[in-house]
PDB file of C-alpha atoms in Angstrom:
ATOM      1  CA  UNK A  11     -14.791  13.792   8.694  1.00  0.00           C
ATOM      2  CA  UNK A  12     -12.790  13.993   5.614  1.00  0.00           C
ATOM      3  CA  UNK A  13     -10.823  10.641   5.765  1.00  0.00           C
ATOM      4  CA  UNK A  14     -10.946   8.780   3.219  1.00  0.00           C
ATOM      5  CA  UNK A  15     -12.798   5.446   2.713  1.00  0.00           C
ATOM      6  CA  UNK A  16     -10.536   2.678   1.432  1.00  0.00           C
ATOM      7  CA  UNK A  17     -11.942  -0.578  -0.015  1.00  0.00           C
ATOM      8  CA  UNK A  18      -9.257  -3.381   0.724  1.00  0.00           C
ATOM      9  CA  UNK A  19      -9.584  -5.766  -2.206  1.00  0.00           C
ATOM     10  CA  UNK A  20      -7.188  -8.533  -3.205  1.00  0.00           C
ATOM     11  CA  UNK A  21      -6.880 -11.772  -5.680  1.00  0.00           C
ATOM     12  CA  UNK A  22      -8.499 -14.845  -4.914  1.00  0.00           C
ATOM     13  CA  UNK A  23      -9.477 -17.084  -7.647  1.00  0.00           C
ATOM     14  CA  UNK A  24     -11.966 -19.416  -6.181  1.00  0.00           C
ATOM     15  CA  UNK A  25     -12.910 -21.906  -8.507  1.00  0.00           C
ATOM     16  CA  UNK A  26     -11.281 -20.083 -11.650  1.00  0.00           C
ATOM     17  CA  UNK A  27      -8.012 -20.562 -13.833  1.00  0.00           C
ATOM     18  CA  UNK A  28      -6.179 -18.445 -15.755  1.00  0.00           C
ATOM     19  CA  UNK A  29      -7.249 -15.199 -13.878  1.00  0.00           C
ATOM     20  CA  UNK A  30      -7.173 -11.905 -16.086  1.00  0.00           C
ATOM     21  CA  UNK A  31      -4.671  -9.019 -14.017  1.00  0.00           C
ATOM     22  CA  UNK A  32      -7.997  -7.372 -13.967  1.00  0.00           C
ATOM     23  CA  UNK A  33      -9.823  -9.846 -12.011  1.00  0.00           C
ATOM     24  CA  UNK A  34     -10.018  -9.011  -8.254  1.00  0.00           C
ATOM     25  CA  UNK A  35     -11.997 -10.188  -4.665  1.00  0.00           C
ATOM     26  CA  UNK A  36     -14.967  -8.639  -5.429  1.00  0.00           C
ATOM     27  CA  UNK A  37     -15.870 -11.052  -8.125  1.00  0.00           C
ATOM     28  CA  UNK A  38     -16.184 -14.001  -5.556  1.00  0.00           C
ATOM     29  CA  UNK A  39     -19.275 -12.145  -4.748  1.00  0.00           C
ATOM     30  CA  UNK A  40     -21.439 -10.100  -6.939  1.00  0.00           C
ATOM     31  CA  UNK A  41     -19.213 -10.188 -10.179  1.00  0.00           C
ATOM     32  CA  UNK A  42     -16.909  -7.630 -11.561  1.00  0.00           C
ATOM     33  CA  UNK A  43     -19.539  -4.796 -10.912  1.00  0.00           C
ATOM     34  CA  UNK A  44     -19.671  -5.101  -7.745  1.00  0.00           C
ATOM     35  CA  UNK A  45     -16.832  -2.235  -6.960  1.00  0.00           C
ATOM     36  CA  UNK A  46     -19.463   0.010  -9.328  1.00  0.00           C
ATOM     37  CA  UNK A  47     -22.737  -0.372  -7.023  1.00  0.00           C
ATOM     38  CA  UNK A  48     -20.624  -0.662  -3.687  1.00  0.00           C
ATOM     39  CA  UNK A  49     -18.956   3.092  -4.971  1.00  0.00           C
ATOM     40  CA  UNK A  50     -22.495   4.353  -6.835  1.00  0.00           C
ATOM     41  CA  UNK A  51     -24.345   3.554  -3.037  1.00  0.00           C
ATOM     42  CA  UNK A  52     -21.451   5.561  -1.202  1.00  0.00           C
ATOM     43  CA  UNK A  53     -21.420   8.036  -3.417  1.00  0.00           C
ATOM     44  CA  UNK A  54     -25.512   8.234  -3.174  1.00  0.00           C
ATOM     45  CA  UNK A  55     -25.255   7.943   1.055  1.00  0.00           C
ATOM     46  CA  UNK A  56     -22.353   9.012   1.893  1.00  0.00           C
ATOM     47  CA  UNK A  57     -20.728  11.873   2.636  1.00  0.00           C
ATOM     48  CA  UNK A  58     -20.227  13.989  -0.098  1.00  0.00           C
ATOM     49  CA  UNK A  59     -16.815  14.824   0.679  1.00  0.00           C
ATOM     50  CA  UNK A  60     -16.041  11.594   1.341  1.00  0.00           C
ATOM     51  CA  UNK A  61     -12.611  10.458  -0.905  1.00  0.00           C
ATOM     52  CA  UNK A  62     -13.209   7.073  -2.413  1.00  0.00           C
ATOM     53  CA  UNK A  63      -9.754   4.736  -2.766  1.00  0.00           C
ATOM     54  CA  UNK A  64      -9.213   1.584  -3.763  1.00  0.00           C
ATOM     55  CA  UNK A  65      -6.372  -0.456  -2.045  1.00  0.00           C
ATOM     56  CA  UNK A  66      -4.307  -3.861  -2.203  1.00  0.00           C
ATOM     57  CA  UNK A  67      -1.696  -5.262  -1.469  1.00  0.00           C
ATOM     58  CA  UNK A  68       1.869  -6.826  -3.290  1.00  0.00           C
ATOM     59  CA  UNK A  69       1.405  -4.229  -5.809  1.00  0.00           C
ATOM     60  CA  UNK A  70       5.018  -3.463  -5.533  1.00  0.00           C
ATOM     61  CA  UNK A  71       5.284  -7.261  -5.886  1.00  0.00           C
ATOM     62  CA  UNK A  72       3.898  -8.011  -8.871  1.00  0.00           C
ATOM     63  CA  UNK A  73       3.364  -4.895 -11.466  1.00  0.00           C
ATOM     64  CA  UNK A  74       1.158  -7.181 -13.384  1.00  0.00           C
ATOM     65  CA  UNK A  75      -1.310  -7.032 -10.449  1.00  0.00           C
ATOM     66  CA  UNK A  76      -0.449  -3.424 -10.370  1.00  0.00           C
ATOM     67  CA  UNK A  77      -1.128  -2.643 -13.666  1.00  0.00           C
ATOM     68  CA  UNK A  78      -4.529  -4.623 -13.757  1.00  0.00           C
ATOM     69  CA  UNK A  79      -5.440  -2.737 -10.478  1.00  0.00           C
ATOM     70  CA  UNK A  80      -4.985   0.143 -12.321  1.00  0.00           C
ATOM     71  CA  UNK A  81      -7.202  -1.533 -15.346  1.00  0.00           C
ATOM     72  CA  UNK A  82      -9.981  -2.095 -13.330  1.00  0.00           C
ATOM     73  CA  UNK A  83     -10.456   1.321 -11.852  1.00  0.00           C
ATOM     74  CA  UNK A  84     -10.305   2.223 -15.361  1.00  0.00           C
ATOM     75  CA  UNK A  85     -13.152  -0.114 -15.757  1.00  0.00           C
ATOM     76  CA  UNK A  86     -14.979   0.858 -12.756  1.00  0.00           C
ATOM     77  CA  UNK A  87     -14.886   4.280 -14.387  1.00  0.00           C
ATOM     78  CA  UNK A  88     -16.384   3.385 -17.521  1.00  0.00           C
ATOM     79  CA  UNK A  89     -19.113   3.017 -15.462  1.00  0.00           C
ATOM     80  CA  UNK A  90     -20.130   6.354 -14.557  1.00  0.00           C
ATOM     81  CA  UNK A  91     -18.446   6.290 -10.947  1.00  0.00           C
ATOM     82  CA  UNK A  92     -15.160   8.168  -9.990  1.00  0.00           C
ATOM     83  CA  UNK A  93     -12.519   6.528  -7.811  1.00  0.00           C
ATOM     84  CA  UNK A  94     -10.675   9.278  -5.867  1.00  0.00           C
ATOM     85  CA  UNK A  95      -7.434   7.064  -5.040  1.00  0.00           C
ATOM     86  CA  UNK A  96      -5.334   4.310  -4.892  1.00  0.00           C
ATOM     87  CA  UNK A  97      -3.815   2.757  -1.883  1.00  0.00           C
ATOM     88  CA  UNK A  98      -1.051   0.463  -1.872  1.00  0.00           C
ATOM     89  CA  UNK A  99      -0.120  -1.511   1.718  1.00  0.00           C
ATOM     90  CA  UNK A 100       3.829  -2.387   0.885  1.00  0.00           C
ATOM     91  CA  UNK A 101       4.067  -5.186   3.378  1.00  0.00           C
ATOM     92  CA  UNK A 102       7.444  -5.481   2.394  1.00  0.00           C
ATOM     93  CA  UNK A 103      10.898  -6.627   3.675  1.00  0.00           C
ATOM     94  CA  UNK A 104      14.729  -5.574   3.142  1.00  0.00           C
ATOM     95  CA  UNK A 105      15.302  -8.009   0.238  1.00  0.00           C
ATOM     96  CA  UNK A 106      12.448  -6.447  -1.896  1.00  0.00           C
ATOM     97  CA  UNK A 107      12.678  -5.132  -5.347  1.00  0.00           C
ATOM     98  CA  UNK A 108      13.406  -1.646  -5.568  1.00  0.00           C
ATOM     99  CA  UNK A 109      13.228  -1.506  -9.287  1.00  0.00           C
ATOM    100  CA  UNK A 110       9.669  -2.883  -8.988  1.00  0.00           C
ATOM    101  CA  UNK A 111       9.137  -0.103  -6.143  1.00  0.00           C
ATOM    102  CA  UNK A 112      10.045   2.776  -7.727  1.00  0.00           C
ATOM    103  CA  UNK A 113       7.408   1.601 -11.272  1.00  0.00           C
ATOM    104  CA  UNK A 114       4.983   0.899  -9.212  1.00  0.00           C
ATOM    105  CA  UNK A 115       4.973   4.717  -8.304  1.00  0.00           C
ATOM    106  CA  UNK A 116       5.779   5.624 -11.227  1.00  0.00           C
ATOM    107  CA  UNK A 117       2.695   3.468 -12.581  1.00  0.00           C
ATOM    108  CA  UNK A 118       0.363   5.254  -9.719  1.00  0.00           C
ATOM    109  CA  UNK A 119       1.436   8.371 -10.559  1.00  0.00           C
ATOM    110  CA  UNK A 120       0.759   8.282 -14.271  1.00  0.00           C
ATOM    111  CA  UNK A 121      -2.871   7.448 -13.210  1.00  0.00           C
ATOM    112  CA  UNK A 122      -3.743  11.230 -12.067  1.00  0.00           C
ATOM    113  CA  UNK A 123      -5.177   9.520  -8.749  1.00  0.00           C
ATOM    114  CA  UNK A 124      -4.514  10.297  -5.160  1.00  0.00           C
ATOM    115  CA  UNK A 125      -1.316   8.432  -4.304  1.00  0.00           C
ATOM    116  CA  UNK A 126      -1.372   6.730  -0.378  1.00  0.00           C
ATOM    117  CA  UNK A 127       1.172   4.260   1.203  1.00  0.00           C
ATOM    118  CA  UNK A 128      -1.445   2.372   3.213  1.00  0.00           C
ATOM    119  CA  UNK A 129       0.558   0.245   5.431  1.00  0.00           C
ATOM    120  CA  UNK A 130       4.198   0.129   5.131  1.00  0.00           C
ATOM    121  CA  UNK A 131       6.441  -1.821   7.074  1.00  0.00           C
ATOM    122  CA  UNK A 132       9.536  -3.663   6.417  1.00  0.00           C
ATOM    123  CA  UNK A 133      10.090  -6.934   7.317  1.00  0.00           C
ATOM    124  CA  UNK A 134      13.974  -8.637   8.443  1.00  0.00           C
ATOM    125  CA  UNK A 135      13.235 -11.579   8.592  1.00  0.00           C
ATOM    126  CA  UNK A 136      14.524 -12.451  11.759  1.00  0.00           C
ATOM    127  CA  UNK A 137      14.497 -11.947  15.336  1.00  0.00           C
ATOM    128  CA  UNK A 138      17.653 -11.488  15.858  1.00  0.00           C
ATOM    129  CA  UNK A 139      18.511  -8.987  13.217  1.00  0.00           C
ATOM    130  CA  UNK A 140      22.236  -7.839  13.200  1.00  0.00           C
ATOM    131  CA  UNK A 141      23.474  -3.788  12.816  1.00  0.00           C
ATOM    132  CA  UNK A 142      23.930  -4.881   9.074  1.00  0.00           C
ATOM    133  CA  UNK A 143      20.151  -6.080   9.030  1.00  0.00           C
ATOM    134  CA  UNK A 144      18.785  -3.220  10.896  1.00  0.00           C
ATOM    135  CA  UNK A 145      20.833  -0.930   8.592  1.00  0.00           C
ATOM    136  CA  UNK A 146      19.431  -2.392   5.553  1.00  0.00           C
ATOM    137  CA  UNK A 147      15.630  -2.288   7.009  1.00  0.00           C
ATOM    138  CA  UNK A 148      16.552   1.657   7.599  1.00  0.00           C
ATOM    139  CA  UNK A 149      17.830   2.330   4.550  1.00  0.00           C
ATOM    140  CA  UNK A 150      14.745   0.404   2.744  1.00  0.00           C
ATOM    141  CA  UNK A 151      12.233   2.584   4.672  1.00  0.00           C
ATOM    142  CA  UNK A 152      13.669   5.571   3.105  1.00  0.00           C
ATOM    143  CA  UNK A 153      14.308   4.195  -0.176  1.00  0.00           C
ATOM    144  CA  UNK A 154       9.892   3.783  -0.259  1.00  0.00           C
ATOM    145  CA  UNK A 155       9.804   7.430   1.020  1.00  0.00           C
ATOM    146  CA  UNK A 156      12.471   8.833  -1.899  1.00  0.00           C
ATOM    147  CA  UNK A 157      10.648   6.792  -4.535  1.00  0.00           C
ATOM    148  CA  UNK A 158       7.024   8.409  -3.260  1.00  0.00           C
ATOM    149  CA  UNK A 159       8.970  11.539  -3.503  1.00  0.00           C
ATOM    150  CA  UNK A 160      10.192  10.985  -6.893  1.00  0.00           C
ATOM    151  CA  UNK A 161       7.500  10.028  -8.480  1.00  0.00           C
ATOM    152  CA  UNK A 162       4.204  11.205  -6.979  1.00  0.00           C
ATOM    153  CA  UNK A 163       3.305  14.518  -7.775  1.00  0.00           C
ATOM    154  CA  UNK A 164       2.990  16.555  -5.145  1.00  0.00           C
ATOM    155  CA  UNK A 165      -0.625  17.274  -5.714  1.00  0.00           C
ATOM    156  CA  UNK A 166      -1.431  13.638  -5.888  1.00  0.00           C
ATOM    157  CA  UNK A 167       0.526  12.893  -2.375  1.00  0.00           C
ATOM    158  CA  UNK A 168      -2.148  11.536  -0.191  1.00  0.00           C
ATOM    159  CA  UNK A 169       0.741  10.495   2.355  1.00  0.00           C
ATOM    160  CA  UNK A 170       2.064   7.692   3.969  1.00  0.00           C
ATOM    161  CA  UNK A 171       0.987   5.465   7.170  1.00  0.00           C
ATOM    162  CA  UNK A 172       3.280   2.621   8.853  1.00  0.00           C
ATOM    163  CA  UNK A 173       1.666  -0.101  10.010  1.00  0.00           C
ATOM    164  CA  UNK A 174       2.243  -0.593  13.468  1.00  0.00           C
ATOM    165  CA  UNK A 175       5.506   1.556  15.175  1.00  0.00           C
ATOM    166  CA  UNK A 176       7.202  -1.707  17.047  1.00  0.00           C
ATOM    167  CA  UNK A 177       8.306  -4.450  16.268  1.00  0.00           C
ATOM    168  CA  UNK A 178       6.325  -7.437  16.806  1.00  0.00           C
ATOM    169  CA  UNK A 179       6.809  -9.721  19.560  1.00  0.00           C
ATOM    170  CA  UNK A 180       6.863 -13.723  19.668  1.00  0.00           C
ATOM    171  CA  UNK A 181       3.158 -14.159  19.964  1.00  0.00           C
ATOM    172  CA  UNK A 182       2.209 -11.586  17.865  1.00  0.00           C
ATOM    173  CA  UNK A 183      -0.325 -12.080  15.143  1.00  0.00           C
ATOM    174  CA  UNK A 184       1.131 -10.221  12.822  1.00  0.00           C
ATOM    175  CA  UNK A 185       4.717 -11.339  11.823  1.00  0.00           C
ATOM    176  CA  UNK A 186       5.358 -12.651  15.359  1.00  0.00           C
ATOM    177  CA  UNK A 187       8.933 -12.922  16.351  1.00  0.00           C
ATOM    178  CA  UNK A 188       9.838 -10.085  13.160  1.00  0.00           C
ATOM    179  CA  UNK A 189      11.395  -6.858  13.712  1.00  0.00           C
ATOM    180  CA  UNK A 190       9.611  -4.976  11.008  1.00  0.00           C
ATOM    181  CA  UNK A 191       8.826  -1.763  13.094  1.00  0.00           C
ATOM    182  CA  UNK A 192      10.362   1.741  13.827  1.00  0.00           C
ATOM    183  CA  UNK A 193      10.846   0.664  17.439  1.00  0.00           C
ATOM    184  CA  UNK A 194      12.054  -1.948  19.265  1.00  0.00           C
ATOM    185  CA  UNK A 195       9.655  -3.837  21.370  1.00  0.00           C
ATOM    186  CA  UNK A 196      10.729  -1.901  24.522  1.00  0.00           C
ATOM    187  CA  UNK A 197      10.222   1.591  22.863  1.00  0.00           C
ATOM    188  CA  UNK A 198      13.751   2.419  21.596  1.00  0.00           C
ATOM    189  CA  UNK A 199      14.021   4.162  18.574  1.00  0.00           C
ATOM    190  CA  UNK A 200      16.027   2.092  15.552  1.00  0.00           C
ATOM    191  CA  UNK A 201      17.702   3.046  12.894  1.00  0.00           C
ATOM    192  CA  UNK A 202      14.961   2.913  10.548  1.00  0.00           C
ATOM    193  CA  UNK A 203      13.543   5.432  12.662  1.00  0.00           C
ATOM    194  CA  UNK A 204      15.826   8.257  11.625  1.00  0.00           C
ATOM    195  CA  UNK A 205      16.320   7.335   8.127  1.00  0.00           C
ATOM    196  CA  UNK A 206      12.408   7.400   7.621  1.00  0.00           C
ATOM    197  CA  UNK A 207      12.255  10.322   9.677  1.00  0.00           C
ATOM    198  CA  UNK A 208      15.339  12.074   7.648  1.00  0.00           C
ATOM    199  CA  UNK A 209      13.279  10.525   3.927  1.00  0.00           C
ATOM    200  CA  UNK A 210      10.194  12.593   5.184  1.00  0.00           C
ATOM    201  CA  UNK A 211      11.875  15.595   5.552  1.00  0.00           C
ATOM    202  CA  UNK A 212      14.155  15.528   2.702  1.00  0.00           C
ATOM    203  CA  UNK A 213      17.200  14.794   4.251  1.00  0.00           C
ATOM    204  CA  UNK A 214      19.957  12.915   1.679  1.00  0.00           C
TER     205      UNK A 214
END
Protein backbone atom coordinates (compact mmCIF):
# COMPACT_ATOMS: atom_id res chain seq x y z
CA UNK A 1 0.00 0.00 0.00
CA UNK A 2 1.45 3.14 -1.26
CA UNK A 3 -0.82 5.77 0.48
CA UNK A 4 0.62 8.07 2.11
CA UNK A 5 0.86 8.58 5.92
CA UNK A 6 -0.23 12.05 7.01
CA UNK A 7 0.54 13.41 10.50
CA UNK A 8 -2.38 15.92 11.40
CA UNK A 9 -0.70 18.54 13.57
CA UNK A 10 -2.09 21.92 14.59
CA UNK A 11 -1.39 25.04 17.14
CA UNK A 12 -2.19 24.81 20.60
CA UNK A 13 -0.28 26.82 23.01
CA UNK A 14 -0.93 25.27 26.32
CA UNK A 15 0.56 27.15 28.92
CA UNK A 16 2.79 29.39 26.50
CA UNK A 17 2.65 33.10 25.13
CA UNK A 18 3.92 34.59 22.35
CA UNK A 19 4.09 31.33 20.21
CA UNK A 20 6.89 31.34 17.40
CA UNK A 21 4.93 30.47 13.62
CA UNK A 22 7.17 27.55 14.05
CA UNK A 23 5.76 26.19 17.12
CA UNK A 24 3.18 23.38 16.53
CA UNK A 25 1.00 20.36 18.59
CA UNK A 26 3.66 18.21 18.91
CA UNK A 27 5.44 20.32 21.42
CA UNK A 28 2.59 19.78 24.07
CA UNK A 29 4.18 16.45 24.19
CA UNK A 30 7.72 15.51 23.65
CA UNK A 31 9.08 19.01 22.51
CA UNK A 32 9.83 20.29 19.11
CA UNK A 33 11.63 16.95 18.17
CA UNK A 34 9.11 15.03 18.50
CA UNK A 35 7.98 15.19 14.55
CA UNK A 36 11.96 13.96 14.09
CA UNK A 37 11.72 10.54 16.19
CA UNK A 38 7.91 9.99 15.29
CA UNK A 39 9.31 10.28 11.23
CA UNK A 40 13.04 8.56 12.10
CA UNK A 41 10.74 5.34 13.78
CA UNK A 42 8.47 5.25 10.52
CA UNK A 43 11.03 5.58 8.43
CA UNK A 44 13.03 2.65 10.49
CA UNK A 45 9.47 0.33 10.59
CA UNK A 46 7.67 1.27 8.12
CA UNK A 47 7.20 0.65 4.83
CA UNK A 48 9.80 1.77 2.78
CA UNK A 49 7.70 3.18 0.23
CA UNK A 50 5.69 4.66 2.52
CA UNK A 51 5.29 8.80 1.60
CA UNK A 52 5.65 10.79 4.77
CA UNK A 53 3.35 14.28 4.85
CA UNK A 54 2.79 16.60 7.20
CA UNK A 55 -0.72 18.29 7.37
CA UNK A 56 -2.81 21.20 9.10
CA UNK A 57 -5.21 23.07 8.86
CA UNK A 58 -6.16 27.21 8.23
CA UNK A 59 -3.06 27.36 6.30
CA UNK A 60 -4.90 29.24 3.70
CA UNK A 61 -6.04 31.26 6.74
CA UNK A 62 -3.22 32.51 8.12
CA UNK A 63 0.14 32.43 5.79
CA UNK A 64 2.03 33.14 8.91
CA UNK A 65 1.05 29.63 10.13
CA UNK A 66 1.75 28.61 6.63
CA UNK A 67 4.96 29.87 6.34
CA UNK A 68 6.13 28.53 9.86
CA UNK A 69 4.66 25.09 8.77
CA UNK A 70 6.84 25.30 6.10
CA UNK A 71 9.81 26.43 8.71
CA UNK A 72 9.48 23.59 10.70
CA UNK A 73 9.71 20.90 8.09
CA UNK A 74 12.69 22.78 7.25
CA UNK A 75 13.70 22.15 10.76
CA UNK A 76 12.61 18.67 10.94
CA UNK A 77 14.99 18.28 8.02
CA UNK A 78 17.93 19.61 9.58
CA UNK A 79 17.61 16.70 11.37
CA UNK A 80 18.55 14.04 9.13
CA UNK A 81 14.82 12.95 8.27
CA UNK A 82 12.99 13.72 4.91
CA UNK A 83 9.35 14.81 4.85
CA UNK A 84 7.79 13.65 1.54
CA UNK A 85 4.71 16.22 1.63
CA UNK A 86 2.58 18.69 2.80
CA UNK A 87 -1.09 18.50 3.28
CA UNK A 88 -3.31 21.29 3.71
CA UNK A 89 -7.27 20.53 4.86
CA UNK A 90 -8.96 24.03 3.45
CA UNK A 91 -11.99 23.84 5.67
CA UNK A 92 -13.07 26.80 4.08
CA UNK A 93 -16.25 28.77 3.16
CA UNK A 94 -17.47 31.18 0.19
CA UNK A 95 -16.30 34.39 1.92
CA UNK A 96 -12.62 33.16 2.16
CA UNK A 97 -9.58 34.89 0.93
CA UNK A 98 -8.62 34.01 -2.39
CA UNK A 99 -5.55 36.13 -2.41
CA UNK A 100 -4.40 34.19 0.68
CA UNK A 101 -5.43 30.89 -1.36
CA UNK A 102 -3.69 31.24 -4.28
CA UNK A 103 0.07 32.20 -1.86
CA UNK A 104 -0.52 29.62 0.05
CA UNK A 105 0.05 27.42 -3.15
CA UNK A 106 2.23 29.37 -4.35
CA UNK A 107 4.17 29.10 -0.86
CA UNK A 108 3.73 25.03 -1.09
CA UNK A 109 4.88 24.92 -4.29
CA UNK A 110 8.12 26.81 -3.85
CA UNK A 111 8.89 24.12 -1.18
CA UNK A 112 9.72 21.22 -3.87
CA UNK A 113 7.28 18.95 -1.66
CA UNK A 114 4.38 16.84 -2.67
CA UNK A 115 1.42 19.21 -2.84
CA UNK A 116 -2.21 17.48 -1.38
CA UNK A 117 -5.60 19.23 -0.69
CA UNK A 118 -6.46 17.07 2.32
CA UNK A 119 -9.96 17.93 3.02
CA UNK A 120 -11.65 20.57 1.14
CA UNK A 121 -14.99 21.68 1.55
CA UNK A 122 -16.70 24.91 1.42
CA UNK A 123 -18.80 26.12 3.86
CA UNK A 124 -22.27 28.71 3.18
CA UNK A 125 -22.99 29.39 6.05
CA UNK A 126 -26.44 28.66 6.08
CA UNK A 127 -29.07 26.21 5.68
CA UNK A 128 -30.97 27.77 3.58
CA UNK A 129 -28.50 28.90 1.01
CA UNK A 130 -30.03 30.88 -1.98
CA UNK A 131 -29.01 30.20 -6.05
CA UNK A 132 -26.68 33.28 -5.39
CA UNK A 133 -25.08 31.33 -2.33
CA UNK A 134 -24.88 28.05 -3.98
CA UNK A 135 -23.36 29.85 -7.02
CA UNK A 136 -20.74 31.43 -5.03
CA UNK A 137 -19.87 27.98 -3.05
CA UNK A 138 -19.49 26.53 -6.86
CA UNK A 139 -17.53 28.97 -8.12
CA UNK A 140 -15.16 28.88 -4.83
CA UNK A 141 -14.64 25.10 -5.29
CA UNK A 142 -13.15 25.74 -8.58
CA UNK A 143 -11.36 28.77 -7.78
CA UNK A 144 -9.14 26.09 -5.03
CA UNK A 145 -8.88 23.68 -8.04
CA UNK A 146 -7.50 26.64 -10.67
CA UNK A 147 -5.16 27.95 -7.97
CA UNK A 148 -3.74 24.08 -7.36
CA UNK A 149 -3.51 24.17 -11.04
CA UNK A 150 -1.67 27.31 -11.24
CA UNK A 151 0.66 26.93 -8.98
CA UNK A 152 1.58 23.32 -8.17
CA UNK A 153 3.79 21.80 -10.46
CA UNK A 154 2.57 19.10 -12.00
CA UNK A 155 5.14 16.76 -10.64
CA UNK A 156 4.47 17.89 -7.15
CA UNK A 157 0.44 17.33 -7.58
CA UNK A 158 -0.34 14.79 -4.99
CA UNK A 159 -4.19 15.57 -5.69
CA UNK A 160 -7.09 16.64 -4.05
CA UNK A 161 -9.79 14.91 -1.59
CA UNK A 162 -13.26 16.59 -0.45
CA UNK A 163 -14.24 15.98 2.71
CA UNK A 164 -17.43 14.43 2.81
CA UNK A 165 -19.74 14.61 -0.76
CA UNK A 166 -23.19 15.96 1.05
CA UNK A 167 -24.07 18.35 2.75
CA UNK A 168 -24.47 17.99 6.34
CA UNK A 169 -27.65 17.58 7.99
CA UNK A 170 -29.11 19.26 11.32
CA UNK A 171 -27.56 16.82 13.71
CA UNK A 172 -24.56 16.39 12.06
CA UNK A 173 -21.27 16.62 13.85
CA UNK A 174 -19.57 18.22 11.50
CA UNK A 175 -21.03 21.68 10.48
CA UNK A 176 -24.58 20.47 11.24
CA UNK A 177 -27.31 22.33 9.52
CA UNK A 178 -24.32 23.69 6.65
CA UNK A 179 -24.47 22.99 3.09
CA UNK A 180 -20.79 22.68 2.48
CA UNK A 181 -20.94 19.50 0.21
CA UNK A 182 -21.14 18.56 -3.56
CA UNK A 183 -24.59 17.11 -2.92
CA UNK A 184 -27.53 17.89 -1.38
CA UNK A 185 -28.58 15.82 1.51
CA UNK A 186 -30.96 13.75 -0.70
CA UNK A 187 -28.22 12.95 -3.35
CA UNK A 188 -28.78 15.70 -5.97
CA UNK A 189 -25.96 17.00 -7.58
CA UNK A 190 -25.32 21.08 -6.94
CA UNK A 191 -23.78 23.42 -8.65
CA UNK A 192 -20.56 23.12 -7.05
CA UNK A 193 -20.64 19.80 -8.39
CA UNK A 194 -20.06 20.74 -12.00
CA UNK A 195 -17.88 23.62 -11.50
CA UNK A 196 -15.43 21.33 -9.43
CA UNK A 197 -15.98 18.71 -11.80
CA UNK A 198 -15.40 21.24 -14.94
CA UNK A 199 -11.93 22.85 -12.53
CA UNK A 200 -10.62 19.16 -12.58
CA UNK A 201 -10.77 18.75 -16.02
CA UNK A 202 -9.74 22.05 -17.20
CA UNK A 203 -12.78 23.41 -18.24
CA UNK A 204 -12.83 27.62 -18.17
Amino acid sequence: NNAPKIAIIGKTGVGKTNMATDEFYWQDYLGKDYAVQAIKLQRQYGNPKDLLFINDYNLEYSLDKCNGLIQYINYIETKGVKVDGIGTQMHIGIDSNKDNIAKMFELLAATGKLIKVSELDVRVNTSSPTSDILQQQADMYKYVVDMYYKYIPVAQRYGITVWGLLDSGNNSSWLPGDRQGLWNINFDRKPAYSSFADGLSGTK
